[in-house]
Coordinates of C-alpha atoms in Angstrom, one line a residue:
M1108 CA 56.1 -2.2 26.4
K1109 CA 52.9 -2.3 28.1
K1110 CA 52.3 1.4 26.8
K1111 CA 53.4 0.5 23.5
L1112 CA 51.1 -2.5 23.3
A1113 CA 47.9 -0.3 24.6
M1114 CA 48.7 2.3 22.1
L1115 CA 48.7 -0.4 19.2
L1116 CA 45.2 -1.7 20.6
T1117 CA 43.9 1.9 20.7
L1118 CA 44.9 2.3 16.8
A1119 CA 43.4 -1.1 16.2
L1120 CA 40.1 -0.3 17.7
A1121 CA 40.1 3.1 15.7
A1122 CA 40.7 1.8 12.6
S1123 CA 37.8 -0.9 13.2
S1124 CA 35.4 1.9 14.0
L1125 CA 36.2 3.4 10.8
A1126 CA 35.3 0.5 8.9
A1127 CA 31.9 0.8 10.3
C1128 CA 31.2 4.1 8.9
G1129 CA 32.8 3.9 5.8
G1130 CA 32.4 2.8 2.1
S1131 CA 33.3 -0.7 0.9
D1132 CA 36.9 0.2 -0.3
S1133 CA 37.8 2.5 2.7
A1134 CA 36.3 -0.2 4.8
A1135 CA 38.5 -3.1 3.1
T1136 CA 41.7 -0.9 3.7
T1137 CA 40.9 0.0 7.4
T1138 CA 39.9 -3.8 8.5
A1139 CA 43.6 -4.9 6.8
A1140 CA 45.3 -2.2 8.7
A1141 CA 43.6 -3.2 11.9
A1142 CA 44.6 -7.0 11.3
E1143 CA 48.4 -5.9 10.8
T1144 CA 48.6 -3.7 13.8
T1145 CA 46.9 -6.7 16.3
A1146 CA 49.4 -8.9 14.7
A1147 CA 52.5 -6.6 15.6
A1148 CA 50.9 -6.5 19.1
G1149 CA 51.5 -10.2 19.3
G1150 CA 47.9 -11.3 18.9
E1151 CA 46.2 -13.0 15.8
T1152 CA 47.8 -13.1 12.7
K1153 CA 46.9 -10.8 9.8
A1154 CA 44.9 -13.9 8.2
E1155 CA 43.0 -14.7 11.2
G1156 CA 42.0 -10.8 11.8
T1157 CA 40.7 -10.5 8.2
Q1158 CA 38.9 -13.7 8.8
A1159 CA 37.2 -12.5 12.1
A1160 CA 36.1 -9.0 10.2
A1161 CA 34.5 -11.1 7.8
S1162 CA 32.7 -13.0 9.9
G1163 CA 31.9 -10.3 12.5
E1164 CA 28.6 -9.5 13.9
D1165 CA 27.9 -6.4 11.4
A1166 CA 27.9 -8.0 8.1
F1167 CA 26.6 -4.6 6.6
A1168 CA 28.8 -2.0 8.0
S1169 CA 30.9 -1.7 4.8
L1170 CA 27.6 -1.1 2.8
G1171 CA 26.8 2.3 4.1
D1172 CA 23.9 3.9 5.9
F1173 CA 20.6 5.0 3.7
T1174 CA 17.2 6.9 4.9
M1175 CA 14.0 6.0 3.3
M1176 CA 11.2 8.5 3.9
V1177 CA 8.2 7.0 3.1
G1178 CA 4.3 8.6 3.4
H1179 CA 1.0 7.2 3.6
A1180 CA -2.5 9.1 4.2
Q1181 CA -4.0 6.6 6.6
P1182 CA -4.5 7.3 10.4
E1183 CA -3.0 5.3 13.5
G1184 CA -4.6 1.8 14.2
N1185 CA -5.4 1.5 10.1
P1186 CA -4.0 -1.8 8.8
R1187 CA -1.8 0.3 6.4
Y1188 CA -0.3 2.4 9.2
V1189 CA 0.3 -0.7 11.5
S1190 CA 2.1 -2.9 8.7
M1191 CA 4.4 0.2 7.7
E1192 CA 5.4 0.6 11.1
K1193 CA 6.2 -3.2 11.2
F1194 CA 8.1 -2.8 7.9
A1195 CA 10.3 -0.1 9.5
E1196 CA 11.2 -2.1 12.2
D1197 CA 12.0 -5.5 10.2
V1198 CA 14.2 -3.6 7.8
A1199 CA 16.0 -1.6 10.7
A1200 CA 16.6 -5.2 12.3
K1201 CA 17.5 -7.0 9.3
T1202 CA 20.3 -4.5 8.0
N1203 CA 21.5 -3.8 11.6
G1204 CA 20.1 -0.5 11.8
H1205 CA 22.1 0.6 8.6
V1206 CA 18.8 1.3 6.7
T1207 CA 16.4 3.8 8.5
V1208 CA 13.1 3.6 7.5
E1209 CA 11.1 6.9 8.4
V1210 CA 7.3 6.6 8.1
F1211 CA 5.0 9.8 8.0
G1212 CA 1.4 8.5 8.3
N1213 CA -1.9 10.4 8.2
G1214 CA -1.2 12.4 5.1
Q1215 CA 1.5 14.4 6.8
L1216 CA 3.4 14.7 3.6
G1217 CA 0.4 15.8 1.5
T1218 CA -2.3 14.1 -0.3
E1219 CA -1.8 10.7 -2.2
K1220 CA -1.2 12.4 -5.2
E1221 CA 1.2 14.9 -4.1
M1222 CA 3.2 12.1 -2.3
L1223 CA 3.5 10.3 -5.3
E1224 CA 4.5 13.7 -7.1
Q1225 CA 7.4 13.5 -4.3
V1226 CA 8.5 10.1 -4.9
V1227 CA 8.9 10.6 -8.8
A1228 CA 10.8 13.8 -8.0
G1229 CA 12.9 12.2 -5.5
T1230 CA 12.4 14.4 -2.5
V1231 CA 10.7 11.4 -0.8
Q1232 CA 11.8 7.9 -1.3
G1233 CA 8.9 5.7 -0.9
M1234 CA 4.7 6.2 -0.9
R1235 CA 2.3 3.6 -0.3
G1236 CA -1.6 4.0 -1.3
G1237 CA -4.3 3.6 -3.9
Q1238 CA -3.0 6.3 -6.1
F1239 CA -2.9 5.6 -9.9
D1240 CA -2.4 8.5 -11.8
F1241 CA 0.8 7.6 -13.0
S1242 CA 0.3 4.0 -13.3
P1243 CA -3.4 3.8 -14.7
R1244 CA -3.2 0.5 -15.9
L1245 CA -3.2 -0.9 -12.0
L1246 CA -7.0 0.6 -12.6
M1247 CA -7.9 -3.1 -14.3
F1248 CA -7.7 -4.6 -10.7
T1249 CA -10.3 -2.2 -9.4
L1250 CA -13.4 -2.9 -11.8
P1251 CA -16.4 -3.2 -9.9
F1252 CA -17.3 -7.0 -8.7
L1253 CA -14.1 -8.2 -10.2
A1254 CA -13.5 -10.6 -7.0
Q1255 CA -15.6 -12.0 -4.5
N1256 CA -13.1 -13.2 -1.9
R1257 CA -9.5 -13.0 -0.3
A1258 CA -8.3 -16.1 -2.3
Q1259 CA -9.1 -14.0 -5.6
V1260 CA -7.9 -11.0 -4.5
T1261 CA -4.3 -12.5 -3.5
A1262 CA -4.3 -14.5 -6.9
L1263 CA -4.9 -11.4 -8.8
L1264 CA -2.1 -9.1 -6.9
Q1265 CA 0.3 -11.9 -7.1
S1266 CA -0.4 -12.9 -10.6
D1267 CA 2.1 -12.9 -13.6
L1268 CA -0.2 -9.9 -14.9
A1269 CA -0.1 -8.1 -12.1
K1270 CA 4.0 -8.2 -12.0
K1271 CA 3.9 -7.1 -15.7
V1272 CA 1.9 -4.0 -15.0
C1273 CA 4.0 -3.2 -11.7
A1274 CA 7.2 -3.6 -14.2
E1275 CA 5.6 -1.0 -16.5
A1276 CA 5.8 1.8 -13.9
E1277 CA 9.8 2.2 -13.9
A1278 CA 9.9 3.0 -17.6
E1279 CA 6.6 5.3 -17.5
T1280 CA 7.2 7.2 -14.0
G1281 CA 10.5 6.4 -12.6
T1282 CA 9.1 4.7 -9.8
V1283 CA 9.6 0.7 -8.8
I1284 CA 6.6 -0.9 -7.1
I1285 CA 8.2 -3.4 -4.6
N1286 CA 5.0 -4.5 -3.3
L1287 CA 1.2 -4.8 -4.3
C1288 CA -1.1 -5.3 -1.3
D1289 CA -4.7 -4.7 -0.2
A1290 CA -5.6 -1.1 0.1
G1291 CA -8.2 -1.9 2.8
G1292 CA -10.5 -4.7 2.0
W1293 CA -14.0 -4.6 0.4
R1294 CA -15.6 -1.0 -0.4
Q1295 CA -18.9 0.0 0.6
F1296 CA -21.4 2.6 -0.1
S1297 CA -22.6 5.5 2.5
N1298 CA -24.8 8.4 2.2
G1299 CA -26.7 10.8 4.7
K1300 CA -29.9 10.8 2.6
H1301 CA -31.5 7.1 2.5
P1302 CA -30.9 3.7 2.3
I1303 CA -29.2 2.4 -0.8
T1304 CA -30.6 -1.2 -1.3
K1305 CA -30.9 -1.0 -5.3
P1306 CA -29.1 0.8 -8.2
E1307 CA -31.8 3.3 -8.6
D1308 CA -31.6 4.6 -5.0
L1309 CA -28.0 6.0 -6.2
Q1310 CA -29.9 8.4 -8.7
G1311 CA -29.5 12.1 -7.9
L1312 CA -27.1 11.4 -4.9
K1313 CA -23.5 13.3 -5.2
M1314 CA -20.9 10.8 -4.1
R1315 CA -17.6 11.7 -3.2
T1316 CA -14.7 9.9 -5.2
N1317 CA -10.8 10.3 -5.0
G1318 CA -10.8 10.9 -8.8
M1319 CA -10.3 7.2 -9.5
N1320 CA -11.4 6.6 -12.9
T1321 CA -13.3 3.4 -12.4
I1322 CA -14.9 4.7 -9.0
D1323 CA -16.3 7.7 -11.2
K1324 CA -17.5 5.5 -13.9
T1325 CA -19.1 2.8 -11.6
F1326 CA -21.2 5.8 -9.7
I1327 CA -22.2 7.3 -13.1
A1328 CA -23.2 3.9 -14.3
L1329 CA -25.2 3.9 -11.2
G1330 CA -27.0 7.1 -11.8
A1331 CA -25.0 9.5 -9.2
T1332 CA -23.2 12.3 -9.9
T1333 CA -19.4 12.6 -8.7
T1334 CA -17.3 14.8 -6.7
T1335 CA -13.8 14.7 -5.8
I1336 CA -12.5 15.6 -2.7
P1337 CA -9.2 14.5 -1.2
Y1338 CA -9.3 12.0 1.7
S1339 CA -7.8 14.0 4.6
D1340 CA -10.9 16.7 3.9
L1341 CA -13.4 14.0 3.4
Y1342 CA -14.9 14.1 7.0
M1343 CA -15.5 17.6 6.7
G1344 CA -17.0 17.5 3.1
L1345 CA -19.5 15.0 4.4
K1346 CA -20.4 17.0 7.1
T1347 CA -20.9 20.3 5.2
G1348 CA -22.8 18.5 2.6
V1349 CA -20.3 19.0 -0.3
A1350 CA -21.0 15.5 -0.9
D1351 CA -24.1 13.3 -0.1
G1352 CA -21.8 10.1 0.1
Q1353 CA -18.9 8.1 -0.1
E1354 CA -17.2 4.6 -0.5
N1355 CA -14.7 3.2 1.6
P1356 CA -13.9 -0.1 3.4
W1357 CA -14.8 -0.5 6.7
V1358 CA -11.7 -0.2 8.1
N1359 CA -11.4 3.2 6.6
V1360 CA -14.9 4.4 7.7
E1361 CA -13.9 3.4 11.3
G1362 CA -10.4 5.2 11.1
M1363 CA -11.7 8.4 9.8
K1364 CA -14.9 8.2 11.7
F1365 CA -17.1 8.9 8.6
Y1366 CA -19.7 6.9 10.6
E1367 CA -20.2 10.2 12.5
V1368 CA -21.2 12.1 9.2
Q1369 CA -23.0 9.5 7.4
K1370 CA -26.1 7.9 8.1
Y1371 CA -26.9 4.8 5.8
F1372 CA -24.5 2.0 4.7
T1373 CA -24.6 -0.3 2.1
E1374 CA -22.4 -3.7 2.5
V1375 CA -22.2 -4.1 -1.3
N1376 CA -18.4 -5.3 -1.6
Y1377 CA -18.3 -3.8 -5.1
Q1378 CA -14.5 -3.3 -5.2
F1379 CA -11.0 -3.8 -3.7
H1380 CA -8.1 -1.5 -4.4
P1381 CA -4.5 -2.7 -5.1
D1382 CA -2.0 -0.6 -2.5
P1383 CA 1.1 -0.5 -4.6
F1384 CA 4.4 0.8 -2.7
Y1385 CA 6.0 2.9 -4.9
V1386 CA 9.8 4.0 -4.5
N1387 CA 12.0 6.1 -6.4
A1388 CA 13.6 4.1 -9.1
A1389 CA 17.0 6.0 -8.9
W1390 CA 17.0 5.9 -5.2
W1391 CA 16.5 1.9 -5.3
N1392 CA 19.0 1.3 -7.9
G1393 CA 21.5 3.3 -6.1
L1394 CA 20.9 0.8 -3.1
P1395 CA 23.4 -2.3 -2.7
Q1396 CA 21.8 -5.7 -4.0
E1397 CA 22.0 -6.8 -0.4
Y1398 CA 19.4 -4.0 0.9
R1399 CA 17.3 -4.3 -1.8
D1400 CA 16.9 -8.0 -1.3
I1401 CA 16.2 -7.3 2.4
I1402 CA 13.6 -4.4 1.7
S1403 CA 11.9 -6.3 -0.7
E1404 CA 11.6 -9.5 1.5
C1405 CA 10.3 -7.1 4.3
A1406 CA 7.9 -5.3 1.8
T1407 CA 6.3 -8.8 1.2
E1408 CA 6.2 -9.9 4.8
M1409 CA 4.5 -6.4 5.5
G1410 CA 2.0 -7.0 2.5
T1411 CA 1.0 -10.4 3.8
Y1412 CA 0.4 -9.0 7.4
N1413 CA -1.5 -5.9 6.1
D1414 CA -3.9 -8.4 4.5
Q1415 CA -4.3 -10.2 7.3
L1416 CA -5.0 -7.3 9.7
I1417 CA -7.8 -6.1 7.2
D1418 CA -9.4 -9.7 7.4
E1419 CA -9.2 -9.5 11.2
N1420 CA -10.6 -5.9 11.4
Q1421 CA -12.9 -5.7 8.7
E1422 CA -16.0 -7.3 11.0
A1423 CA -15.0 -5.2 13.9
A1424 CA -14.8 -2.0 12.3
K1425 CA -18.5 -2.4 10.7
Q1426 CA -19.6 -3.3 14.3
V1427 CA -18.3 0.3 15.5
V1428 CA -20.4 1.6 12.6
I1429 CA -23.7 -0.3 13.6
D1430 CA -23.0 0.4 17.3
A1431 CA -22.6 4.4 16.4
G1432 CA -26.5 4.2 15.0
C1433 CA -25.9 3.8 11.6
E1434 CA -28.1 1.4 9.2
V1435 CA -26.2 -1.0 7.5
Y1436 CA -28.0 -2.7 4.6
E1437 CA -26.9 -6.1 3.4
P1438 CA -28.3 -6.9 -0.3
S1439 CA -29.3 -10.3 -1.1
E1440 CA -27.8 -12.1 -3.8
E1441 CA -30.7 -11.4 -6.0
E1442 CA -30.1 -7.5 -5.0
L1443 CA -26.5 -7.7 -5.7
K1444 CA -26.8 -9.2 -8.8
A1445 CA -28.7 -5.8 -10.0
F1446 CA -25.7 -3.7 -9.1
Q1447 CA -23.4 -6.1 -11.0
D1448 CA -25.4 -5.9 -14.0
A1449 CA -25.7 -2.3 -13.8
V1450 CA -22.1 -1.7 -13.9
Q1451 CA -21.0 -4.0 -16.9
V1452 CA -20.7 -1.2 -18.9
V1453 CA -17.3 -0.2 -17.1
Y1454 CA -15.7 -3.4 -18.3
D1455 CA -16.3 -2.1 -21.9
Q1456 CA -15.2 1.4 -21.2
C1457 CA -11.8 0.3 -19.6
V1458 CA -11.1 -1.8 -22.6
E1459 CA -11.9 1.3 -24.8
E1460 CA -9.8 3.2 -23.3
G1461 CA -6.8 1.1 -22.9
I1462 CA -6.6 0.4 -19.2
M1463 CA -6.7 -3.4 -20.4
T1464 CA -7.0 -5.1 -23.3
A1465 CA -9.5 -7.5 -24.0
E1466 CA -7.3 -10.5 -23.5
E1467 CA -6.2 -9.0 -20.0
L1468 CA -9.7 -8.9 -19.2
K1469 CA -10.4 -12.6 -19.9
E1470 CA -7.0 -13.4 -18.2
M1471 CA -8.3 -11.7 -15.0
Q1472 CA -11.6 -13.4 -14.8
D1473 CA -9.8 -16.5 -15.5
I1474 CA -7.9 -16.3 -12.4
V1475 CA -10.9 -15.4 -10.6
A1476 CA -12.7 -18.4 -11.9
N1477 CA -10.2 -20.8 -11.1
T1478 CA -9.6 -19.5 -7.5
K1479 CA -11.7 -20.6 -4.8

């Protein structure tokens, strides 16, 4: 009798194990079989066994296992890198390990454009970064001097307008944008030639850009010429003189050590970049709804944490640049207005090109004006 009971219990355990690895239909079948076996062994009833399975510790066993490969370009220690690691940990914890997020930072999977192409193709499930080639309407949020503080940035990125622009991505690119946060904080100018204290100081300088429309337009409006260099190659491009200068947030300047190959910085706070988290739409829509809800929740928490890290680290990163012997110029309010006036043409150009409508520009300006 004991031998028979042991055999029945072994069969029940085996059936439960199979339920943890199978799909929803097979899991339901094996759970029912396990309940009947336990009842036959003189234990709990079939109904009790089914109820126990339903209220067990692993609520996601029947949904299957998924792996999400995500790439980005930032190095270890950068807010994007740190917040992505937290995102991976949170998703694993909240899905009981059934969704694994594999994060490849520091440009391991290629440039931001290459990574986005991989997401569109479905060879990589997701990427984070200020890459707007496939979603150019996001450029409306990168207008020079559009916002002046964190509250205004957050209001813009969480607005109905931002949600509308993100929703356009699926139909146009086959990607879903599951979060939109700050790509690195306020962006500053630097170069290796001389201090930049007024727009005229940019004339004749060859400034590196990532190819972003609004950055190119801004530098051209200020009298500079532009050259496109991938982010991962920028340090060497500045060192060898391929470009005289560049623009990036303090946290990026510190993380990539641009202060080693640049002498003069201007804290102009001229632009912030949205940081879209692109996910392949076909993969995303193939996930169980429970997993989509959890991943979306974790992505929202990640975005908040990312922006918090940026705010906490900006001044410290700036101090690293100063301690390295670089000159940091802080324009007066009047001097900043000269830069702002010089780039107003960029607003008109973006409306003319269809990046935004005049009504959408007014909507963004109203959001900023109504946010303290």
